[in-house]
Short mmCIF file of C-alpha atoms and ligand atoms in Angstrom, two decimals:
data_model
loop_
_atom_site.label_atom_id
_atom_site.label_comp_id
_atom_site.label_asym_id
_atom_site.label_seq_id
_atom_site.Cartn_x
_atom_site.Cartn_y
_atom_site.Cartn_z
CA MET A 663 3.79 -16.58 21.34
CA ARG A 664 3.87 -13.29 23.11
CA SER A 665 0.18 -12.54 23.13
CA SER A 666 -3.04 -14.47 22.98
CA GLU A 667 -4.01 -16.09 19.67
CA ALA A 668 -7.25 -14.11 19.61
CA ALA A 669 -5.49 -10.76 19.90
CA GLY A 670 -2.73 -11.62 17.46
CA LEU A 671 1.00 -11.19 17.82
CA ALA A 672 2.03 -7.95 19.51
CA PRO A 673 4.42 -5.49 17.85
CA GLY A 674 7.97 -6.39 18.80
CA SER A 675 7.36 -10.07 18.01
CA THR A 676 9.65 -11.84 15.54
CA ILE A 677 8.56 -13.22 12.17
CA GLY A 678 10.86 -15.84 10.65
CA ILE A 679 10.99 -15.79 6.85
CA ILE A 680 12.49 -18.76 5.03
CA GLY A 681 14.02 -17.46 1.81
CA GLY A 682 15.80 -14.14 1.38
CA GLY A 683 14.82 -12.94 -2.10
CA GLN A 684 12.83 -9.88 -3.10
CA LEU A 685 9.56 -11.32 -1.78
CA GLY A 686 11.17 -11.74 1.65
CA ARG A 687 12.57 -8.23 1.39
CA MET A 688 9.16 -6.69 0.71
CA LEU A 689 7.56 -8.84 3.46
CA ALA A 690 10.20 -7.63 5.92
CA LEU A 691 9.60 -3.99 4.97
CA ALA A 692 5.83 -4.39 5.50
CA ALA A 693 6.37 -6.25 8.78
CA ALA A 694 8.65 -3.49 10.07
CA GLN A 695 5.88 -0.94 9.55
CA LEU A 696 3.69 -2.97 11.91
CA GLY A 697 6.49 -3.11 14.47
CA TYR A 698 7.58 -6.70 13.86
CA ARG A 699 11.18 -7.83 13.61
CA CYS A 700 12.05 -10.20 10.81
CA HIS A 701 14.55 -13.03 10.91
CA ILE A 702 15.62 -14.26 7.47
CA PHE A 703 16.86 -17.81 6.86
CA ASP A 704 18.65 -18.34 3.54
CA PRO A 705 21.66 -20.27 2.23
CA HIS A 706 23.25 -17.33 0.39
CA GLU A 707 25.91 -15.05 1.80
CA ALA A 708 24.06 -11.74 1.47
CA PRO A 709 20.43 -12.27 0.33
CA CYS A 710 18.60 -9.07 -0.53
CA ALA A 711 16.00 -9.53 2.25
CA ALA A 712 18.67 -9.72 4.96
CA GLU A 713 19.73 -6.10 4.62
CA VAL A 714 16.25 -4.84 5.55
CA ALA A 715 15.62 -7.39 8.33
CA ALA A 716 16.62 -7.42 12.00
CA ILE A 717 18.34 -10.81 11.98
CA PHE A 718 19.83 -13.10 9.34
CA THR A 719 20.78 -16.75 9.69
CA ARG A 720 22.74 -18.31 6.86
CA GLY A 721 21.84 -21.97 6.62
CA SER A 722 20.86 -24.72 4.28
CA PHE A 723 17.14 -25.38 3.71
CA ASP A 724 17.66 -29.09 4.43
CA ASP A 725 19.50 -28.56 7.73
CA SER A 726 16.84 -29.61 10.27
CA GLY A 727 18.93 -28.52 13.25
CA ALA A 728 19.55 -25.05 11.84
CA ILE A 729 15.86 -24.65 10.89
CA ALA A 730 14.77 -25.75 14.38
CA ALA A 731 17.15 -23.27 16.08
CA PHE A 732 15.98 -20.48 13.77
CA ALA A 733 12.31 -21.29 14.45
CA ALA A 734 12.91 -21.37 18.21
CA ALA A 735 14.02 -17.73 17.97
CA CYS A 736 10.82 -16.69 16.10
CA ASP A 737 7.17 -16.25 17.17
CA VAL A 738 5.84 -17.35 13.78
CA VAL A 739 7.60 -18.75 10.70
CA THR A 740 6.62 -18.21 7.07
CA PHE A 741 8.29 -18.66 3.67
CA GLU A 742 8.71 -16.67 0.49
CA PHE A 743 9.84 -19.58 -1.68
CA GLU A 744 8.10 -22.93 -2.13
CA ASN A 745 10.91 -25.18 -3.31
CA LEU A 746 11.86 -26.13 0.24
CA PRO A 747 12.45 -29.60 1.65
CA ALA A 748 9.38 -30.31 3.76
CA ALA A 749 10.95 -32.62 6.38
CA PRO A 750 12.75 -29.95 8.48
CA LEU A 751 9.56 -27.86 8.49
CA GLU A 752 7.22 -30.66 9.66
CA ALA A 753 8.57 -30.27 13.19
CA LEU A 754 7.53 -26.61 13.41
CA GLY A 755 3.83 -27.46 13.80
CA HIS A 756 1.56 -24.47 14.40
CA LYS A 757 4.44 -22.00 14.36
CA MET A 758 4.56 -22.42 10.61
CA ARG A 759 2.10 -20.27 8.62
CA PRO A 760 1.05 -21.30 6.07
CA ALA A 761 1.39 -24.93 7.21
CA VAL A 762 3.67 -27.40 5.41
CA ARG A 763 0.74 -28.84 3.45
CA SER A 764 0.54 -25.66 1.36
CA LEU A 765 4.14 -26.34 0.34
CA THR A 766 3.94 -30.07 -0.24
CA VAL A 767 0.86 -29.79 -2.44
CA THR A 768 2.16 -26.95 -4.61
CA GLN A 769 5.87 -27.77 -4.95
CA ASP A 770 5.22 -30.90 -7.03
CA ARG A 771 3.20 -30.32 -10.19
CA ALA A 772 1.72 -33.84 -10.20
CA VAL A 773 0.56 -33.58 -6.56
CA GLU A 774 -0.81 -30.10 -7.28
CA LYS A 775 -2.74 -31.31 -10.32
CA ARG A 776 -4.28 -34.20 -8.36
CA PHE A 777 -5.32 -31.68 -5.69
CA LEU A 778 -6.87 -29.44 -8.36
CA ASP A 779 -8.65 -32.39 -10.00
CA GLU A 780 -10.06 -33.46 -6.61
CA ALA A 781 -11.26 -29.90 -5.99
CA GLY A 782 -13.16 -30.14 -9.28
CA VAL A 783 -11.56 -27.09 -10.93
CA ARG A 784 -10.65 -26.97 -14.60
CA ILE A 785 -7.01 -27.47 -15.51
CA ALA A 786 -5.22 -28.43 -18.73
CA PRO A 787 -5.56 -32.16 -19.45
CA TRP A 788 -2.36 -33.73 -18.14
CA ALA A 789 -0.39 -36.92 -17.55
CA ALA A 790 2.45 -37.85 -15.23
CA VAL A 791 5.65 -38.56 -17.19
CA ASP A 792 8.29 -40.52 -15.32
CA ASP A 793 10.15 -41.89 -18.33
CA ARG A 794 10.49 -41.61 -22.08
CA GLU A 795 7.78 -44.27 -22.73
CA ALA A 796 5.32 -42.35 -20.56
CA LEU A 797 5.96 -39.28 -22.72
CA ASP A 798 4.97 -41.22 -25.84
CA ALA A 799 1.84 -42.46 -24.06
CA ALA A 800 1.02 -38.87 -23.05
CA ILE A 801 1.40 -37.69 -26.66
CA GLU A 802 -0.93 -40.46 -27.73
CA ARG A 803 -3.53 -39.64 -25.09
CA LEU A 804 -3.38 -35.81 -24.94
CA GLY A 805 -2.43 -35.01 -28.52
CA LEU A 806 -0.07 -32.24 -29.64
CA PRO A 807 1.12 -29.67 -28.91
CA LEU A 808 1.94 -30.40 -25.29
CA LEU A 809 4.18 -28.81 -22.73
CA LEU A 810 6.50 -30.97 -20.66
CA LYS A 811 7.24 -29.50 -17.20
CA THR A 812 9.47 -30.93 -14.47
CA ARG A 813 7.43 -31.90 -11.42
CA ARG A 814 9.67 -29.93 -9.07
CA PHE A 815 11.96 -26.88 -9.01
CA GLY A 816 10.49 -25.13 -12.03
CA TYR A 817 10.03 -21.36 -12.00
CA ASP A 818 9.90 -18.51 -14.52
CA GLY A 819 9.41 -21.01 -17.35
CA LYS A 820 12.51 -23.04 -16.39
CA GLY A 821 12.35 -26.84 -16.62
CA GLN A 822 9.83 -26.73 -19.48
CA ALA A 823 9.91 -27.87 -23.11
CA TRP A 824 7.28 -27.87 -25.84
CA VAL A 825 6.55 -30.94 -27.91
CA ARG A 826 4.89 -29.82 -31.16
CA ALA A 827 5.60 -32.92 -33.28
CA PRO A 828 6.24 -36.56 -32.26
CA GLU A 829 9.88 -36.31 -33.38
CA GLU A 830 10.48 -33.51 -30.85
CA ALA A 831 9.74 -35.82 -27.91
CA ALA A 832 13.31 -37.04 -27.40
CA ALA A 833 14.75 -33.52 -27.45
CA ALA A 834 12.10 -32.25 -25.01
CA TRP A 835 12.77 -35.15 -22.62
CA ALA A 836 16.50 -34.36 -22.80
CA ALA A 837 15.87 -30.60 -22.40
CA ILE A 838 14.16 -31.07 -19.04
CA GLY A 839 17.00 -33.31 -17.84
CA GLN A 840 15.00 -36.58 -18.07
CA ARG A 841 13.47 -35.78 -14.71
CA PRO A 842 10.02 -36.76 -13.40
CA ALA A 843 7.61 -34.45 -15.17
CA VAL A 844 4.05 -33.75 -16.13
CA ALA A 845 2.84 -33.32 -19.71
CA GLU A 846 0.12 -30.74 -20.22
CA LYS A 847 -2.01 -30.24 -23.27
CA GLY A 848 -1.13 -26.92 -24.93
CA MET A 849 -4.05 -24.65 -24.10
CA ASP A 850 -5.58 -22.10 -26.39
CA PHE A 851 -6.06 -18.96 -24.31
CA SER A 852 -6.37 -15.27 -25.06
CA ALA A 853 -4.81 -13.93 -21.86
CA GLU A 854 -3.30 -14.89 -18.51
CA TYR A 855 -4.31 -13.52 -15.13
CA SER A 856 -3.92 -14.17 -11.45
CA VAL A 857 -6.11 -14.03 -8.39
CA ILE A 858 -4.37 -13.28 -5.11
CA VAL A 859 -6.24 -14.06 -1.91
CA ALA A 860 -5.38 -13.81 1.76
CA ARG A 861 -6.89 -16.22 4.28
CA THR A 862 -6.84 -16.03 8.07
CA ALA A 863 -6.59 -18.98 10.47
CA ASP A 864 -10.30 -18.63 11.23
CA GLY A 865 -11.22 -18.84 7.56
CA HIS A 866 -11.76 -15.21 6.51
CA CYS A 867 -10.71 -14.78 2.91
CA SER A 868 -10.27 -11.65 0.83
CA ALA A 869 -9.10 -11.12 -2.74
CA TRP A 870 -7.47 -8.22 -4.58
CA PRO A 871 -8.65 -6.90 -7.91
CA VAL A 872 -7.40 -9.27 -10.60
CA SER A 873 -4.37 -8.52 -12.79
CA ARG A 874 -3.76 -9.38 -16.44
CA ASN A 875 -0.26 -10.82 -16.64
CA ILE A 876 1.96 -10.48 -19.68
CA HIS A 877 4.89 -12.90 -19.84
CA GLU A 878 7.99 -12.83 -22.01
CA GLY A 879 10.15 -15.93 -22.28
CA GLY A 880 8.25 -17.48 -19.34
CA ILE A 881 8.98 -14.49 -17.07
CA LEU A 882 6.35 -12.01 -15.90
CA ARG A 883 6.94 -8.74 -17.75
CA ARG A 884 3.91 -6.65 -16.83
CA SER A 885 0.73 -6.77 -14.74
CA GLU A 886 -2.26 -4.57 -15.64
CA ILE A 887 -5.22 -3.76 -13.42
CA PRO A 888 -8.09 -3.79 -14.29
CA PRO A 889 -7.51 -6.68 -16.68
CA GLY A 890 -10.18 -5.79 -19.29
CA ALA A 891 -11.92 -8.15 -21.69
CA PRO A 892 -12.13 -11.12 -21.85
CA ILE A 893 -10.82 -11.59 -18.29
CA ASP A 894 -13.38 -9.30 -16.61
CA ALA A 895 -16.18 -11.75 -17.39
CA GLN A 896 -14.30 -14.59 -15.64
CA VAL A 897 -13.21 -12.74 -12.52
CA SER A 898 -15.99 -13.70 -10.14
CA GLN A 899 -15.68 -17.40 -10.98
CA ALA A 900 -11.87 -17.26 -10.71
CA VAL A 901 -12.04 -15.56 -7.31
CA GLU A 902 -14.48 -18.20 -6.08
CA ILE A 903 -12.12 -20.95 -7.23
CA ALA A 904 -9.12 -19.33 -5.52
CA ALA A 905 -11.03 -18.99 -2.23
CA LEU A 906 -12.14 -22.63 -2.47
CA LEU A 907 -8.55 -23.78 -3.07
CA ALA A 908 -7.24 -21.74 -0.11
CA GLU A 909 -9.97 -23.29 2.05
CA ARG A 910 -9.22 -26.85 0.91
CA LEU A 911 -5.52 -26.34 1.59
CA GLY A 912 -6.28 -24.85 5.01
CA HIS A 913 -3.95 -22.09 3.85
CA VAL A 914 -3.10 -19.20 6.21
CA GLY A 915 -1.58 -16.15 4.54
CA VAL A 916 -1.46 -14.95 0.95
CA MET A 917 -1.92 -17.40 -1.90
CA THR A 918 -1.91 -16.87 -5.67
CA VAL A 919 -3.73 -18.78 -8.39
CA GLU A 920 -2.65 -18.26 -12.01
CA TYR A 921 -5.22 -18.72 -14.78
CA PHE A 922 -5.56 -18.98 -18.52
CA ALA A 923 -8.51 -17.06 -19.95
CA CYS A 924 -9.96 -19.69 -22.28
CA ALA A 925 -13.01 -19.09 -24.47
CA ASP A 926 -15.17 -21.24 -22.17
CA GLY A 927 -13.96 -19.84 -18.85
CA PRO A 928 -11.06 -19.90 -16.40
CA VAL A 929 -8.52 -22.73 -16.50
CA VAL A 930 -6.15 -22.93 -13.53
CA ASN A 931 -2.48 -23.03 -14.51
CA GLU A 932 -0.83 -23.23 -11.09
CA ILE A 933 -0.91 -22.20 -7.43
CA ALA A 934 1.81 -20.28 -5.63
CA PRO A 935 1.33 -20.63 -1.85
CA ARG A 936 2.73 -17.17 -1.19
CA VAL A 937 2.88 -13.51 -2.14
CA HIS A 938 3.45 -13.17 -5.88
CA ASN A 939 5.17 -11.01 -8.44
CA SER A 940 1.80 -10.24 -10.05
CA GLY A 941 0.76 -8.63 -6.73
CA HIS A 942 3.61 -6.13 -6.41
CA TRP A 943 1.25 -3.47 -7.74
CA THR A 944 -0.71 -3.69 -4.46
CA ILE A 945 2.02 -1.77 -2.59
CA GLU A 946 0.93 1.53 -4.14
CA GLY A 947 -2.19 0.49 -6.07
CA ALA A 948 -4.32 -1.12 -3.36
CA ALA A 949 -5.57 0.03 0.02
CA THR A 950 -3.49 -2.77 1.57
CA SER A 951 -0.50 -4.50 -0.01
CA GLN A 952 -0.18 -8.26 -0.37
CA PHE A 953 2.87 -8.07 1.91
CA GLU A 954 1.08 -6.31 4.76
CA GLN A 955 -1.92 -8.62 4.39
CA HIS A 956 0.28 -11.71 4.57
CA VAL A 957 1.89 -10.39 7.74
CA ARG A 958 -1.56 -9.66 9.17
CA ALA A 959 -2.88 -13.13 8.33
CA ILE A 960 0.08 -15.03 9.81
CA CYS A 961 0.22 -12.83 12.91
CA GLY A 962 -3.50 -13.20 13.61
CA LEU A 963 -4.41 -9.56 12.89
CA PRO A 964 -7.61 -8.67 11.01
CA LEU A 965 -7.37 -8.41 7.23
CA ARG A 966 -7.69 -4.95 5.67
CA ASP A 967 -9.40 -3.56 2.62
CA THR A 968 -7.92 -4.65 -0.73
CA ARG A 969 -9.60 -2.19 -3.08
CA LEU A 970 -7.84 -0.47 -5.96
CA VAL A 971 -6.91 3.09 -4.99
CA GLY A 972 -6.85 4.66 -8.49
CA GLN A 973 -8.46 4.02 -11.87
CA ALA A 974 -5.79 1.68 -13.16
CA VAL A 975 -2.35 0.34 -12.28
CA VAL A 976 0.51 -0.98 -14.39
CA MET A 977 3.47 -2.82 -12.87
CA ASP A 978 6.57 -3.49 -14.96
CA ASN A 979 9.34 -5.78 -13.85
CA LEU A 980 12.92 -4.62 -14.24
CA ILE A 981 14.63 -7.71 -15.60
CA GLY A 982 18.39 -8.00 -16.06
CA ASP A 983 19.81 -4.87 -17.73
CA ASP A 984 16.49 -2.96 -17.41
CA VAL A 985 17.76 -1.81 -14.04
CA GLY A 986 20.40 0.25 -15.86
CA GLN A 987 17.63 2.81 -16.53
CA TRP A 988 17.43 3.53 -12.81
CA ASP A 989 18.32 7.20 -13.13
CA ALA A 990 15.54 7.91 -15.66
CA LEU A 991 13.07 5.88 -13.60
CA VAL A 992 13.74 7.70 -10.33
CA ALA A 993 13.26 11.00 -12.22
CA ASP A 994 9.85 9.94 -13.61
CA PRO A 995 7.19 11.58 -11.41
CA ASN A 996 4.64 8.87 -12.23
CA ALA A 997 6.88 5.91 -11.46
CA ARG A 998 7.04 4.26 -8.05
CA VAL A 999 10.35 2.47 -8.23
CA HIS A 1000 11.57 -0.55 -6.27
CA PHE A 1001 15.14 -1.81 -6.56
CA TYR A 1002 16.00 -5.05 -4.82
CA ASN A 1003 19.76 -4.44 -4.62
CA LYS A 1004 20.56 -7.96 -5.76
CA GLY A 1005 23.95 -7.11 -7.26
CA GLU A 1006 24.77 -8.48 -10.69
CA ALA A 1007 22.06 -7.85 -13.32
CA ARG A 1008 22.16 -11.27 -14.96
CA PRO A 1009 19.81 -11.89 -17.93
CA GLY A 1010 16.38 -12.99 -16.72
CA ARG A 1011 17.06 -11.91 -13.12
CA LYS A 1012 14.33 -9.82 -11.48
CA MET A 1013 16.18 -6.71 -10.27
CA GLY A 1014 13.29 -4.42 -9.37
CA HIS A 1015 9.89 -3.22 -10.49
CA VAL A 1016 8.06 -0.02 -11.31
CA THR A 1017 4.43 0.72 -10.54
CA ARG A 1018 2.36 3.46 -12.13
CA VAL A 1019 -1.04 4.27 -10.64
CA ARG A 1020 -3.46 6.39 -12.58
P1 LIG B 1423 4.23 -22.04 -15.67
O1 LIG B 1423 5.65 -22.14 -15.18
O2 LIG B 1423 3.46 -23.29 -15.49
O3 LIG B 1423 3.53 -20.84 -15.12
O4 LIG B 1423 4.34 -21.79 -17.24
C1 LIG B 1423 4.99 -20.64 -17.77
C2 LIG B 1423 4.20 -20.07 -18.95
O5 LIG B 1423 4.10 -21.06 -19.99
C3 LIG B 1423 2.77 -19.72 -18.61
O6 LIG B 1423 2.68 -18.44 -18.06
C4 LIG B 1423 2.11 -19.81 -20.00
O7 LIG B 1423 2.36 -18.65 -20.75
C5 LIG B 1423 2.83 -20.97 -20.64
N1 LIG B 1423 2.10 -22.24 -20.41
C6 LIG B 1423 2.15 -23.01 -19.29
N2 LIG B 1423 1.35 -24.08 -19.38
C7 LIG B 1423 0.76 -24.01 -20.58
C8 LIG B 1423 -0.21 -24.82 -21.27
N3 LIG B 1423 -0.68 -25.98 -20.74
N4 LIG B 1423 -0.60 -24.41 -22.50
C9 LIG B 1423 -0.14 -23.28 -23.06
N5 LIG B 1423 0.78 -22.48 -22.46
C10 LIG B 1423 1.21 -22.82 -21.25
#
């Protein structure tokens, strides 16, 4: 590294980002403001992060040689996407922030749930389902309804199927491709929210104000800050849990914990070991964005203030065709608009977002 660990990485240093989607794009923009150069590693031809970064390497996530050469050209390496093969990253050692453990624990729902159980936090009752018989046993033990989720490679509600009656079990097992899965008891909750924290290598942790998250078809539609009742009453406990989980993972950088607001308190749904869609509002709505804070944490700079800068913030995702309203959105004086320039506006694809601070 170019400067001492205590002083942090000097401007002009290079941050490697594995994954070239919109999260990588917004990380690269924040890093550029602090004088860092970003090097994107992604298998696609023209990922949307590459056009705002200094360097782009096209390579496969499982190509150890390509990952090693990429990392050798960077001062620190991070990721914006958790479904990465861990083996090529093990060799990066301390250059990797967060460390590989944050990935390996959170990229497999069964491993993640064992980690959460060991940490003593509340999650939906669950069972590992490796075959059709195990699904029947899970139905017997957990009751119905339950939600079957593939252990790996699920996102935005993909790889999930509800089982509401015993006769739906076969169809649900087929719908998730008969892959190793977990079955979760269907939870009764009144709202969903997320806590985003940043943690430094020396253990300082800070959280942003909490957002209420509204999903549609498994995809985040809107985040609202402050979250209001009944979430407000659970916030301090949820923030404590998120800080504890970051500590137990030894996580360095930004980490997100998603919750269900149940009548008797917070229930953890899942952990994302990275910046998160429900934190996009922090770019204009907080004193420091999640992207800048992640860059600070991984580069060894001090964390900054995370307070809300207005009374309230609403962030709306632009999904698929929504982006067609771009001309009205850029003309709206209250809208802070972000387009990711991802090309084709396929249904369900996150094309941009709009933040309104009041
Ligand atoms: P996930 O991919 O785990 O975040 O799940 C996507 C969405 O499915 C969540 O945001 C919830 O709305 C819903 N969901 C997930 N798990 C459960 C559960 N155990 N009970 C009820 N709804 C759930």
